[in-house]
Coordinates of C-alpha atoms in Angstrom, one line a residue:
X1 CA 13.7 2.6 41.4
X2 CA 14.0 4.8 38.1
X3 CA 17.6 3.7 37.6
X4 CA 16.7 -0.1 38.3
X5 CA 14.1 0.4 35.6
X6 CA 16.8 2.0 32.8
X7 CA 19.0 -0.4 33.9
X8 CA 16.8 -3.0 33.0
X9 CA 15.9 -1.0 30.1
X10 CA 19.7 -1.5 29.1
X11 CA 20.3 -4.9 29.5
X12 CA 16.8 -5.9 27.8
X13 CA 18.3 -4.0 24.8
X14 CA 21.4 -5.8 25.1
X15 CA 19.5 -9.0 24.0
X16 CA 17.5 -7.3 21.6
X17 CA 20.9 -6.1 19.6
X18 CA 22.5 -9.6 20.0
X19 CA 19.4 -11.3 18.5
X20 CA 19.6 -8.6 16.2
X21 CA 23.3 -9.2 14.8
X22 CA 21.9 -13.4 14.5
X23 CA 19.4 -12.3 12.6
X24 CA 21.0 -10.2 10.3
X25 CA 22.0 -12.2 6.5
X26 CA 25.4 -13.0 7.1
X27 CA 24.7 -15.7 9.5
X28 CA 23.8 -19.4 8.1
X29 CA 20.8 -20.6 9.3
X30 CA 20.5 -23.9 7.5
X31 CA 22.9 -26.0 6.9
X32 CA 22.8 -28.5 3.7
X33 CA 24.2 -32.2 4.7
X34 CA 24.2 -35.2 2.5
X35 CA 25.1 -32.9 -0.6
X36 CA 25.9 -36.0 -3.3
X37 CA 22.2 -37.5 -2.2
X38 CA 20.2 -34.3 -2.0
X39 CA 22.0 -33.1 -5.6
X40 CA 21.3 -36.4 -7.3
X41 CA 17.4 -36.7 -5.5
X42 CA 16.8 -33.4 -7.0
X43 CA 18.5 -33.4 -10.3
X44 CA 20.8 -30.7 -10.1
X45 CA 23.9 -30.9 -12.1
X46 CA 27.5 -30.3 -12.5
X47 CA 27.0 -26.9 -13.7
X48 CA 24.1 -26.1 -11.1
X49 CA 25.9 -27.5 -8.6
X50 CA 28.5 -24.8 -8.7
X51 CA 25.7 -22.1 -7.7
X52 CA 24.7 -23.6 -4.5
X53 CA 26.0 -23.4 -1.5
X54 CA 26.6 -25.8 1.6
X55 CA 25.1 -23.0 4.1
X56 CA 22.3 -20.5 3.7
X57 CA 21.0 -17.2 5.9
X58 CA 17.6 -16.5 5.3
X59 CA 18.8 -13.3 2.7
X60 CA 20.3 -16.3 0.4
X61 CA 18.2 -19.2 0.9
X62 CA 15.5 -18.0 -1.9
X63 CA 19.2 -18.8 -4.6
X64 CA 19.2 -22.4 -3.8
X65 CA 15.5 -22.6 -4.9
X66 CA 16.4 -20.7 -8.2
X67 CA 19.6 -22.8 -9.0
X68 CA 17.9 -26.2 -7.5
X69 CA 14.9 -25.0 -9.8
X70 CA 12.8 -26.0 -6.6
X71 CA 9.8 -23.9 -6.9
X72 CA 7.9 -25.6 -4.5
X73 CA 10.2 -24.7 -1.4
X74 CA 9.9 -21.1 -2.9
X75 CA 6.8 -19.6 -1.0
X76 CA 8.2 -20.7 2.4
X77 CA 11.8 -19.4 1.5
X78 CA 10.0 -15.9 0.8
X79 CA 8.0 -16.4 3.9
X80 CA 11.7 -16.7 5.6
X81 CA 12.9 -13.5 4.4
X82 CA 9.9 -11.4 5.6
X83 CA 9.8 -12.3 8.7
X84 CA 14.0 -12.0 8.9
X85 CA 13.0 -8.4 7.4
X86 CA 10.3 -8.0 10.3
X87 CA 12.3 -9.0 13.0
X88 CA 15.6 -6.6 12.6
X89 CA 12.8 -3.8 11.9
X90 CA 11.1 -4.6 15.3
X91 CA 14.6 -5.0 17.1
X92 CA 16.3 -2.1 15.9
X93 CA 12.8 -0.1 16.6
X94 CA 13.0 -1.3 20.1
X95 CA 16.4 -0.7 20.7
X96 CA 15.9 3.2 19.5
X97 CA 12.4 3.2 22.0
X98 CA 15.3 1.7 24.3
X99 CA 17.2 4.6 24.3
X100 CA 14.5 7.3 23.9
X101 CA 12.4 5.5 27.0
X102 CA 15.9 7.0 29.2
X103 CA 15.2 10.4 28.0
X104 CA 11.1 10.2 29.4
X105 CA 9.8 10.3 32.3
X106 CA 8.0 7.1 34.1
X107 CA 4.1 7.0 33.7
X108 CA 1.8 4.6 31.5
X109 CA 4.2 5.2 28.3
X110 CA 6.6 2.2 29.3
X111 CA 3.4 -0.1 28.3
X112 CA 3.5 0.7 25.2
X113 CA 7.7 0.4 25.2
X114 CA 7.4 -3.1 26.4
X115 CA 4.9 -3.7 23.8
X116 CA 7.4 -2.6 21.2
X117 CA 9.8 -5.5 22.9
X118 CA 7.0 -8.0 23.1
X119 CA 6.6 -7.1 19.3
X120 CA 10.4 -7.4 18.4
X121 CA 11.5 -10.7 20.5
X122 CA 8.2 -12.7 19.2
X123 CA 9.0 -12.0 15.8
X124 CA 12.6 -13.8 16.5
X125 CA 11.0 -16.2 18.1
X126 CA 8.9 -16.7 15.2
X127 CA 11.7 -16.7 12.7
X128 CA 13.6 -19.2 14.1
X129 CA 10.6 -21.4 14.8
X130 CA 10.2 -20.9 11.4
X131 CA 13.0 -21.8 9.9
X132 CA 12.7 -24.8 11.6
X133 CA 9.4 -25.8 10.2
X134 CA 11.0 -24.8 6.2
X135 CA 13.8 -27.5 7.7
X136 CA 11.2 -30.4 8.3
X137 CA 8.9 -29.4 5.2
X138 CA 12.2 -29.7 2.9
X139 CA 13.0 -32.9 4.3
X140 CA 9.9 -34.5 3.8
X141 CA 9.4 -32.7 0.6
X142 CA 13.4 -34.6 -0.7
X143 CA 12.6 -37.7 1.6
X144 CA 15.6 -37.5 3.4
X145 CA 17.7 -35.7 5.6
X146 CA 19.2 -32.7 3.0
X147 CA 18.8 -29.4 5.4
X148 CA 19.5 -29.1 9.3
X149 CA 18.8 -25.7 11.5
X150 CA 22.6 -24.7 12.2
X151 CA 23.0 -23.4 15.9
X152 CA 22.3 -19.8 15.5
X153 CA 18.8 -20.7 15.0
X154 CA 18.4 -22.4 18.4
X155 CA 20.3 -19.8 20.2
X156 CA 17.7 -17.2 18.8
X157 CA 15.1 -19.5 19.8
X158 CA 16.2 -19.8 23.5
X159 CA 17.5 -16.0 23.9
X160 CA 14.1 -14.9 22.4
X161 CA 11.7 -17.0 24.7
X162 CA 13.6 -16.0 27.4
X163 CA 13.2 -12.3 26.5
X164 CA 9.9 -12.4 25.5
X165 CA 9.1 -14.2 29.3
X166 CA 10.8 -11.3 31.2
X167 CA 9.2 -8.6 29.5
X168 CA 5.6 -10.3 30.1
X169 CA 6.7 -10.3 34.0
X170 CA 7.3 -6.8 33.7
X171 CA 4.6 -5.8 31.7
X172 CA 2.6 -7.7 34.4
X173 CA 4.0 -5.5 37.5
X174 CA 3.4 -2.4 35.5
X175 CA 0.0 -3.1 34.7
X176 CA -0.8 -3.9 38.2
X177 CA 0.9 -0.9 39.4
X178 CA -1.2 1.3 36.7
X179 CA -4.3 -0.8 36.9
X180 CA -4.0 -1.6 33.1
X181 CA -5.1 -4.9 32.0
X182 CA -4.0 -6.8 29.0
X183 CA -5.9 -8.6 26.4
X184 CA -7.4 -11.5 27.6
X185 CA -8.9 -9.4 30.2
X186 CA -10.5 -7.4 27.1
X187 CA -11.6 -10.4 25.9
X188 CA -13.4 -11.2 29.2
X189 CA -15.0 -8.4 29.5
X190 CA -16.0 -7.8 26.2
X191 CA -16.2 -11.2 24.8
X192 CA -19.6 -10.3 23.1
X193 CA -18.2 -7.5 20.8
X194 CA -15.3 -9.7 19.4
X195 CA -17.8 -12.2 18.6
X196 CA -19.3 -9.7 16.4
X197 CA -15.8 -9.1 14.7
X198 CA -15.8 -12.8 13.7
X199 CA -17.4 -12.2 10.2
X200 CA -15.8 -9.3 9.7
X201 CA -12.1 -11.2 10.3
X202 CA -12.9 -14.1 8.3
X203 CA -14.5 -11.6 5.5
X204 CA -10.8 -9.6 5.0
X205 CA -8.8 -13.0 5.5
X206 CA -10.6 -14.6 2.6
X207 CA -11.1 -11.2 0.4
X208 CA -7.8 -9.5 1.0
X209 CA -5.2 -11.3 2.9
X210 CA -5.4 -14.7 1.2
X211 CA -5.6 -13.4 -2.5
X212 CA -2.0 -11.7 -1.3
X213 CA -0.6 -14.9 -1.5
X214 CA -0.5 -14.2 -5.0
X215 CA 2.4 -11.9 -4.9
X216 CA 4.2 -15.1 -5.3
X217 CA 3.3 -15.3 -9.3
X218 CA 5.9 -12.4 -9.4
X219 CA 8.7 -13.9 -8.5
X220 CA 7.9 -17.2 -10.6
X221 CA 7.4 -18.2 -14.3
X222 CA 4.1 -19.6 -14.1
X223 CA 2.8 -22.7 -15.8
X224 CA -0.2 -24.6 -15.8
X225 CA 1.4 -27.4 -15.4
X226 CA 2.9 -27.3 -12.2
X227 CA 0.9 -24.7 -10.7
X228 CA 1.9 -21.4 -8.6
X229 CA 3.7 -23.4 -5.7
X230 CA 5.3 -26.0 -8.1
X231 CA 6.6 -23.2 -11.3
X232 CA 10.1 -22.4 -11.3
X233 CA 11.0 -19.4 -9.2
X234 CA 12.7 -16.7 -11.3
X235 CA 14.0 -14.4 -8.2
X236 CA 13.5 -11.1 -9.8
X237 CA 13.8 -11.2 -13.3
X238 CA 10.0 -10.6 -13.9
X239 CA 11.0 -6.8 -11.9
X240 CA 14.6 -6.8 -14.1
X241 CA 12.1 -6.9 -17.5
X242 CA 10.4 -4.1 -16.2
X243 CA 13.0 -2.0 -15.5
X244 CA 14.4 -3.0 -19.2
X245 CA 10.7 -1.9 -20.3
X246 CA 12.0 2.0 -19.4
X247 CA 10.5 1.3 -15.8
X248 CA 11.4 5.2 -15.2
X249 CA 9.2 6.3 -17.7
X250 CA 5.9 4.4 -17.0
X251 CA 6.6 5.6 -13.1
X252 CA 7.1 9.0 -14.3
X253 CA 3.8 9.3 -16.5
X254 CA 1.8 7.7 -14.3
X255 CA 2.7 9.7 -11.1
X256 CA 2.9 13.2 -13.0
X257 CA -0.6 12.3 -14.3
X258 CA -2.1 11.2 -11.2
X259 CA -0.3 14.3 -9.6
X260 CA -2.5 16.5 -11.7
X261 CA -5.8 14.9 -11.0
X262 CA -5.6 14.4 -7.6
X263 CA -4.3 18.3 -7.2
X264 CA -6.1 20.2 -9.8
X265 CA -9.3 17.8 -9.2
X266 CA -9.6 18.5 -5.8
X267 CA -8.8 22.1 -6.5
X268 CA -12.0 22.3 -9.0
X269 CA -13.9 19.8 -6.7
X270 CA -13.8 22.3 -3.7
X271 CA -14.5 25.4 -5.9
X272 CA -17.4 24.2 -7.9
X273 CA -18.5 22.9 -4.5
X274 CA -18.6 26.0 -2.4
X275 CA -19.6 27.8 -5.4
X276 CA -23.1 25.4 -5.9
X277 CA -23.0 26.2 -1.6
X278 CA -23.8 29.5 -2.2
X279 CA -26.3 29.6 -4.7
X280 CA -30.0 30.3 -3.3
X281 CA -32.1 29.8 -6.1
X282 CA -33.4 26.5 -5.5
X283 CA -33.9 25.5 -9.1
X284 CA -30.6 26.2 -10.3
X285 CA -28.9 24.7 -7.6
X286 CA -30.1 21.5 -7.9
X287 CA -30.0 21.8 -12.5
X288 CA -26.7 23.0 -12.0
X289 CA -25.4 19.8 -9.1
X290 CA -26.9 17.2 -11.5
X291 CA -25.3 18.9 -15.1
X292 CA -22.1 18.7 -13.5
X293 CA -22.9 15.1 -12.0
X294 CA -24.3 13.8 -15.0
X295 CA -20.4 12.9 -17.4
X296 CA -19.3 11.3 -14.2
X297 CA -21.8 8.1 -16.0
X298 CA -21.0 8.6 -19.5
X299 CA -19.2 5.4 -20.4
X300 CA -15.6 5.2 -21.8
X301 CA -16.8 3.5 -24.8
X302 CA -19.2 6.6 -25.1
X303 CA -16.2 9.2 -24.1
X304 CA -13.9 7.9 -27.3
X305 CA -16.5 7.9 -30.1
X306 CA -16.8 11.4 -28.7
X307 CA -13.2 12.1 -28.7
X308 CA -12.7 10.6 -31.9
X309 CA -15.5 12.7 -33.8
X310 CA -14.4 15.9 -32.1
X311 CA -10.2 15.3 -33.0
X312 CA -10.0 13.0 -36.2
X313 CA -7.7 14.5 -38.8
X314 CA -9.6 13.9 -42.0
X315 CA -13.5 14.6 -40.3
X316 CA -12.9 15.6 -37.1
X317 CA -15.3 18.4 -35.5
X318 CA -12.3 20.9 -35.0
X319 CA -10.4 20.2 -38.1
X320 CA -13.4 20.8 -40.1
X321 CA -13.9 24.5 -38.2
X322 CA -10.5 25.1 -38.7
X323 CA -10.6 24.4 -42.6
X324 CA -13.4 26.3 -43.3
X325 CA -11.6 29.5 -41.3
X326 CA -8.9 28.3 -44.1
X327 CA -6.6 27.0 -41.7
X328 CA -4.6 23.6 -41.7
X329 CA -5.8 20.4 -40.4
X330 CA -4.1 19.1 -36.9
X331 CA -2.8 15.2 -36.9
X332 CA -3.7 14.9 -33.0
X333 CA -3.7 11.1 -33.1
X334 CA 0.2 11.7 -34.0
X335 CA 1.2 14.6 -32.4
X336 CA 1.6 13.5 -28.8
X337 CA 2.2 16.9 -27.3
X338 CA -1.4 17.7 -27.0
X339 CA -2.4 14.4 -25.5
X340 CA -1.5 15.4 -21.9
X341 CA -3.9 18.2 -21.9
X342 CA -6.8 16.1 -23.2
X343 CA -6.5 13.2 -20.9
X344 CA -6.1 15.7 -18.3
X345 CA -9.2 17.9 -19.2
X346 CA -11.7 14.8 -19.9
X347 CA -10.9 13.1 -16.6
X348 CA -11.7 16.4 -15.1
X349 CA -14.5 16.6 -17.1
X350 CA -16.0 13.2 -15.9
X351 CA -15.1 13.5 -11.9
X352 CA -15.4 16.1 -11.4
X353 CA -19.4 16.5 -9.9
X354 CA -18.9 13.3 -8.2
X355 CA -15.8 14.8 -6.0
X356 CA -17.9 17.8 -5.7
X357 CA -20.5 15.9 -3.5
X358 CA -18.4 14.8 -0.9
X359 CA -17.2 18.7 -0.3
X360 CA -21.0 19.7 -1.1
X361 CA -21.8 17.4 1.6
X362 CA -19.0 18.9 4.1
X363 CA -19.8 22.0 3.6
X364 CA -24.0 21.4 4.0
X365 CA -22.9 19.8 7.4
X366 CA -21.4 23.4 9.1
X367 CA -24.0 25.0 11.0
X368 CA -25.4 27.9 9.6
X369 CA -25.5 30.0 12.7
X370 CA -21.7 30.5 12.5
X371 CA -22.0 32.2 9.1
X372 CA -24.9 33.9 10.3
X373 CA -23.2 35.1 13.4
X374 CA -20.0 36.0 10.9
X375 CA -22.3 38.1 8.6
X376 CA -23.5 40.1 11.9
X377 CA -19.5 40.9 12.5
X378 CA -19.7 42.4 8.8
X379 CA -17.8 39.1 6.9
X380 CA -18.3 39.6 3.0
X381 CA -18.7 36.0 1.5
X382 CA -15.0 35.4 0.7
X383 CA -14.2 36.1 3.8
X384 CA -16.7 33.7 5.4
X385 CA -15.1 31.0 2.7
X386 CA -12.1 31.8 3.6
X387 CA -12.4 31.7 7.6
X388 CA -15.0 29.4 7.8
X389 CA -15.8 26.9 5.0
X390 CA -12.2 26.2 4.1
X391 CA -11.2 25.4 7.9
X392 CA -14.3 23.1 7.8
X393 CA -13.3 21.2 4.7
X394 CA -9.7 20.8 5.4
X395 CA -10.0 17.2 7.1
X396 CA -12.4 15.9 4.7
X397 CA -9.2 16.7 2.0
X398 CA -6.7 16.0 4.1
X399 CA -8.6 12.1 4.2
X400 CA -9.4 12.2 0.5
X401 CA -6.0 13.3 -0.1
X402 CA -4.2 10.1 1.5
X403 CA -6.5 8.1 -0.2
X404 CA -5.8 9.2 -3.3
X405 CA -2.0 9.2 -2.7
X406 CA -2.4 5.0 -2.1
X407 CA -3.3 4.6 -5.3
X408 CA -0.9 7.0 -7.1
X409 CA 0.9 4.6 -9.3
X410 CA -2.8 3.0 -10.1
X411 CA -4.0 5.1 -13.4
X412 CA -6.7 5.4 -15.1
X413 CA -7.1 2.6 -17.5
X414 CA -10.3 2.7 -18.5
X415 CA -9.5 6.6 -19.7
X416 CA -6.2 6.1 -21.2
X417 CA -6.9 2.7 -22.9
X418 CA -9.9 3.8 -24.7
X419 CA -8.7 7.0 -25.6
X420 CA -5.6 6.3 -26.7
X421 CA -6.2 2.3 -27.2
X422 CA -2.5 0.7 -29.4
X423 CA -1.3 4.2 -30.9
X424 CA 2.0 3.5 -30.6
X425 CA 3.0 7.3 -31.5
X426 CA 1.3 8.3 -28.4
X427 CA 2.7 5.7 -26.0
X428 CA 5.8 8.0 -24.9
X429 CA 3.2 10.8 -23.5
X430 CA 0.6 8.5 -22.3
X431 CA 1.7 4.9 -21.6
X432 CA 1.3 4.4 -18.1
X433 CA 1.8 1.3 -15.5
X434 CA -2.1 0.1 -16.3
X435 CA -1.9 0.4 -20.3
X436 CA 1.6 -1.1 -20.3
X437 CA 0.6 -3.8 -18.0
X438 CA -2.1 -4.8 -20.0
X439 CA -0.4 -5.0 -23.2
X440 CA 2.2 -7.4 -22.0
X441 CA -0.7 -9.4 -21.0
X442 CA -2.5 -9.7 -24.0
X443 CA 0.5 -10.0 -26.7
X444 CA 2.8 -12.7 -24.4
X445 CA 1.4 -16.0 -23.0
X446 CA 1.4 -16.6 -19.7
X447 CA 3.1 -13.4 -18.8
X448 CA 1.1 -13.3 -15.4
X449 CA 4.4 -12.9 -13.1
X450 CA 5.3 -9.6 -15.3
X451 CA 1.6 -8.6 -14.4
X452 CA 1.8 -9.4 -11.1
X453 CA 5.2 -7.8 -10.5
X454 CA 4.4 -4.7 -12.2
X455 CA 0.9 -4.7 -9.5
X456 CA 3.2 -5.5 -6.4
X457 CA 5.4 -2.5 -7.9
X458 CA 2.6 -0.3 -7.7
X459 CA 1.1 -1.4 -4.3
X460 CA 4.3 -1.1 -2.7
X461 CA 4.8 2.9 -4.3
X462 CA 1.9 3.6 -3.0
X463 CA 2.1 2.0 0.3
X464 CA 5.7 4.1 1.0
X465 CA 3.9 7.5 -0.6
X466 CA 0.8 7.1 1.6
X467 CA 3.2 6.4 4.8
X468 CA 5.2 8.9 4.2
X469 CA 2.7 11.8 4.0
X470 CA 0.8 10.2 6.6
X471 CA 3.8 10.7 8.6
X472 CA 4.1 14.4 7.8
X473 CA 0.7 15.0 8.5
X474 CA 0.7 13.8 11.6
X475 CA 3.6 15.7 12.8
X476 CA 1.5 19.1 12.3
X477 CA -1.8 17.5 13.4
X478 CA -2.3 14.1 14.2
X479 CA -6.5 14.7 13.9
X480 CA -6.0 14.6 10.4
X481 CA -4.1 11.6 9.8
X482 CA -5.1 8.0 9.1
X483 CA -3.1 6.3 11.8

């Protein structure tokens, strides 16, 4: 029986890697037909007309609506590409949990390994269906017959339904064997609980995932006139004028920078927090919690006169102690070596006592009788900091500390914008993605694709950073991670 189910193990995978090579970008998925009537319909000319192509894959398809100048066909084209990118992802995952699933033993595992095939041959399916859908839109779109689904399309149709139907009739035997049951019987049983999730569903799709339709501003030059879906799709030169705009050094500044929060803050957070922990005096715990909480509400606006008083060259607080010690003035607002250091100290300065409460409140959770019962076995109060408040705070940093790592290419704009505001002198030390972004904004019209392309930069950063430690952390203790 264990060799008919890795046989069938290998022959499923068989499928999965010949869908796999169909749906890989060297295969044209849509033909173009009628090419003197489709060129004239859309006004493309001699010149254009040598950039396009009579067959497309779904890696190429997104060039015929930048040399057609079709920007209306060029949310469905992206559409295309994701879910090509989503299928050979799903299918080459499956067809490693193919070979791994040889290696294991039977038991309740191979549910979740024909999950993992579910996953991979409905997102084939789902390609090729829609690829035909992007054929009949166009169509209508030129009013006539310019695109047709070439045959690769309809074979990863068929092989994919038929996949996706043997695996269900397997899944179905080893659920009954395991007496697991599938969704719809969780929706049966539990049909009141996912009634509640309604408003919570159509809160995210309205709040988060619609507004990420957006994304699509960075890959076009946006007008008013024709709108997001109708502007003319630019492929990625709003991402090539970043990378002009020394793309390395904005990612540089604004990752060493967040580095040095995120590490030194928490640092500072955790000592300030067991250090307030441990004071018994009443009176000056709570003066000394609510001194350190208080900057975290001083406003930025308030935070630069500050700055300014204390560092201006000709009446600045410190130039004026250092002249009457008979010393020379300092030009801080052009010497961009110290900058660093005072962006660094005042945003430390500021968040300090509000990252202290969520560790304050950690460590008020652990139950005093342990440190009681440590101070019995003669445990000085490193050591019960050491042994037992540190252990306890680790998964509350752990958390914070993937948090933070999702929004390491996200700076502080507020801090360095009115701080260091348009001093170009001190743009080499301190510009970072926000300030830079920002600029572009205000001094070019209608630059909302660069602003959008630097964002979907910066999300997709953080997305890989937060994976990847995520990953790690999970590998030595997967209590601590996120998923």
């Amino acid at each position: 029986m264990k060799n008919r189910w890795i046989s069938g193990n290998r022959w499923i995978s068989g499928i999965s890697a010949f869908i796999l090579i169909f749906s890989l970008p060297f295969m044209n998925w849509i033909k173009v037909v009628n090419l003197v009537s489709l060129f004239s319909r859309i006004g493309v000319t001699k010149e254009m007309a040598g950039d396009l192509l009579t067959g497309y894959s779904l890696y190429n398809l997104l060039s015929f609506v930048q040399y057609a100048n079709q920007g209306v066909l060029g949310l469905p084209a992206m559409v295309l590409l994701i879910l090509m990118a989503a299928a050979i992802y799903f299918n080459v995952a499956f067809i490693i949990r193919t070979f791994m699933a040889g290696r294991n033993g039977r038991g309740k595992g191979e549910l979740s390994y024909l999950a993992a095939a579910k996953c991979a041959f409905l997102f084939s399916f789902i390609t090729a269906l829609a690829t035909i859908a992007f054929v009949i839109f166009s169509n209508i779109r030129f009013k006539m017959t310019g695109f047709l689904p070439s045959a690769v399309v309809f074979i990863v149709l068929a092989i994919s339904l038929a996949a996706y139907i043997y695996i269900k009739i397997l899944e179905k035997k080893e659920r009954e064997k395991y007496r697991e049951h599938g969704l719809l019987v969780e929706l049966k049983r539990n049909w009141v609980l996912f009634v509640m999730l309604i408003p919570t569903f159509i809160y995210f799709m309205i709040n988060n995932y619609l507004p990420m339709l957006g994304v699509y501003f960075a890959f076009t030059s946006f007008n008013f006139r024709d709108g997001l879906w109708s502007s003319p799709f630019t492929g990625f030169k709003n991402f090539e004028f970043l990378i002009k705009a020394d793309l390395f050094r904005l990612t540089k500044n604004t990752v060493l920078y967040n580095v040095v929060f995120i590490g030194i803050g928490n640092v500072l957070q955790i000592i300030f927090a067991i250090l307030v922990s441990r004071v018994t005096v009443k009176w000056f715990k709570k003066t000394s919690q609510t001194l350190m909480f208080m900057p975290y509400f001083v406003s930025f606006v308030i935070l630069k006169v500050i700055v300014y008083n204390v560092f201006e060259y000709q009446y600045g607080l410190i130039n004026n102690i250092i002249t009457g010690f008979g010393g020379d003035r300092i030009d801080f607002y052009n010497t961009p070596s110290y900058w660093p250091f005072l962006i660094t100290f005042f945003y430390l300065w500021k968040n300090i006592g509000y990252g202290m409460v969520v560790y304050l409140a950690t460590i008020m959770g652990i139950d005093n009788e342990i440190y009681e019962a440590a101070r019995v076995d003669g445990a000085n109060d490193l050591q019960q900091i050491w042994y037992i408040t540190l252990p306890h705070i680790k998964p509350t940093f752990i958390i914070l500390l993937l948090y933070a790592l999702g929004s390491i290419m996200k700076g502080q704009f507020e801090l360095f914008y009115q701080l260091i505001g348009n001093n170009g002198v001190l743009f080499n030390a301190t510009d970072i993605f926000d300030t830079y972004v920002y600029r572009i904004t205000m001094t070019q019209p209608l630059s909302i694709g660069l602003g959008t392309a630097a964002g979907l930069y910066q999300s997709l950063f953080g997305f890989l950073i937060i994976v990847l430690v995520n990953y790690v952390v999970k590998k030595r203790n997967p209590e601590y991670a996120l998923f």
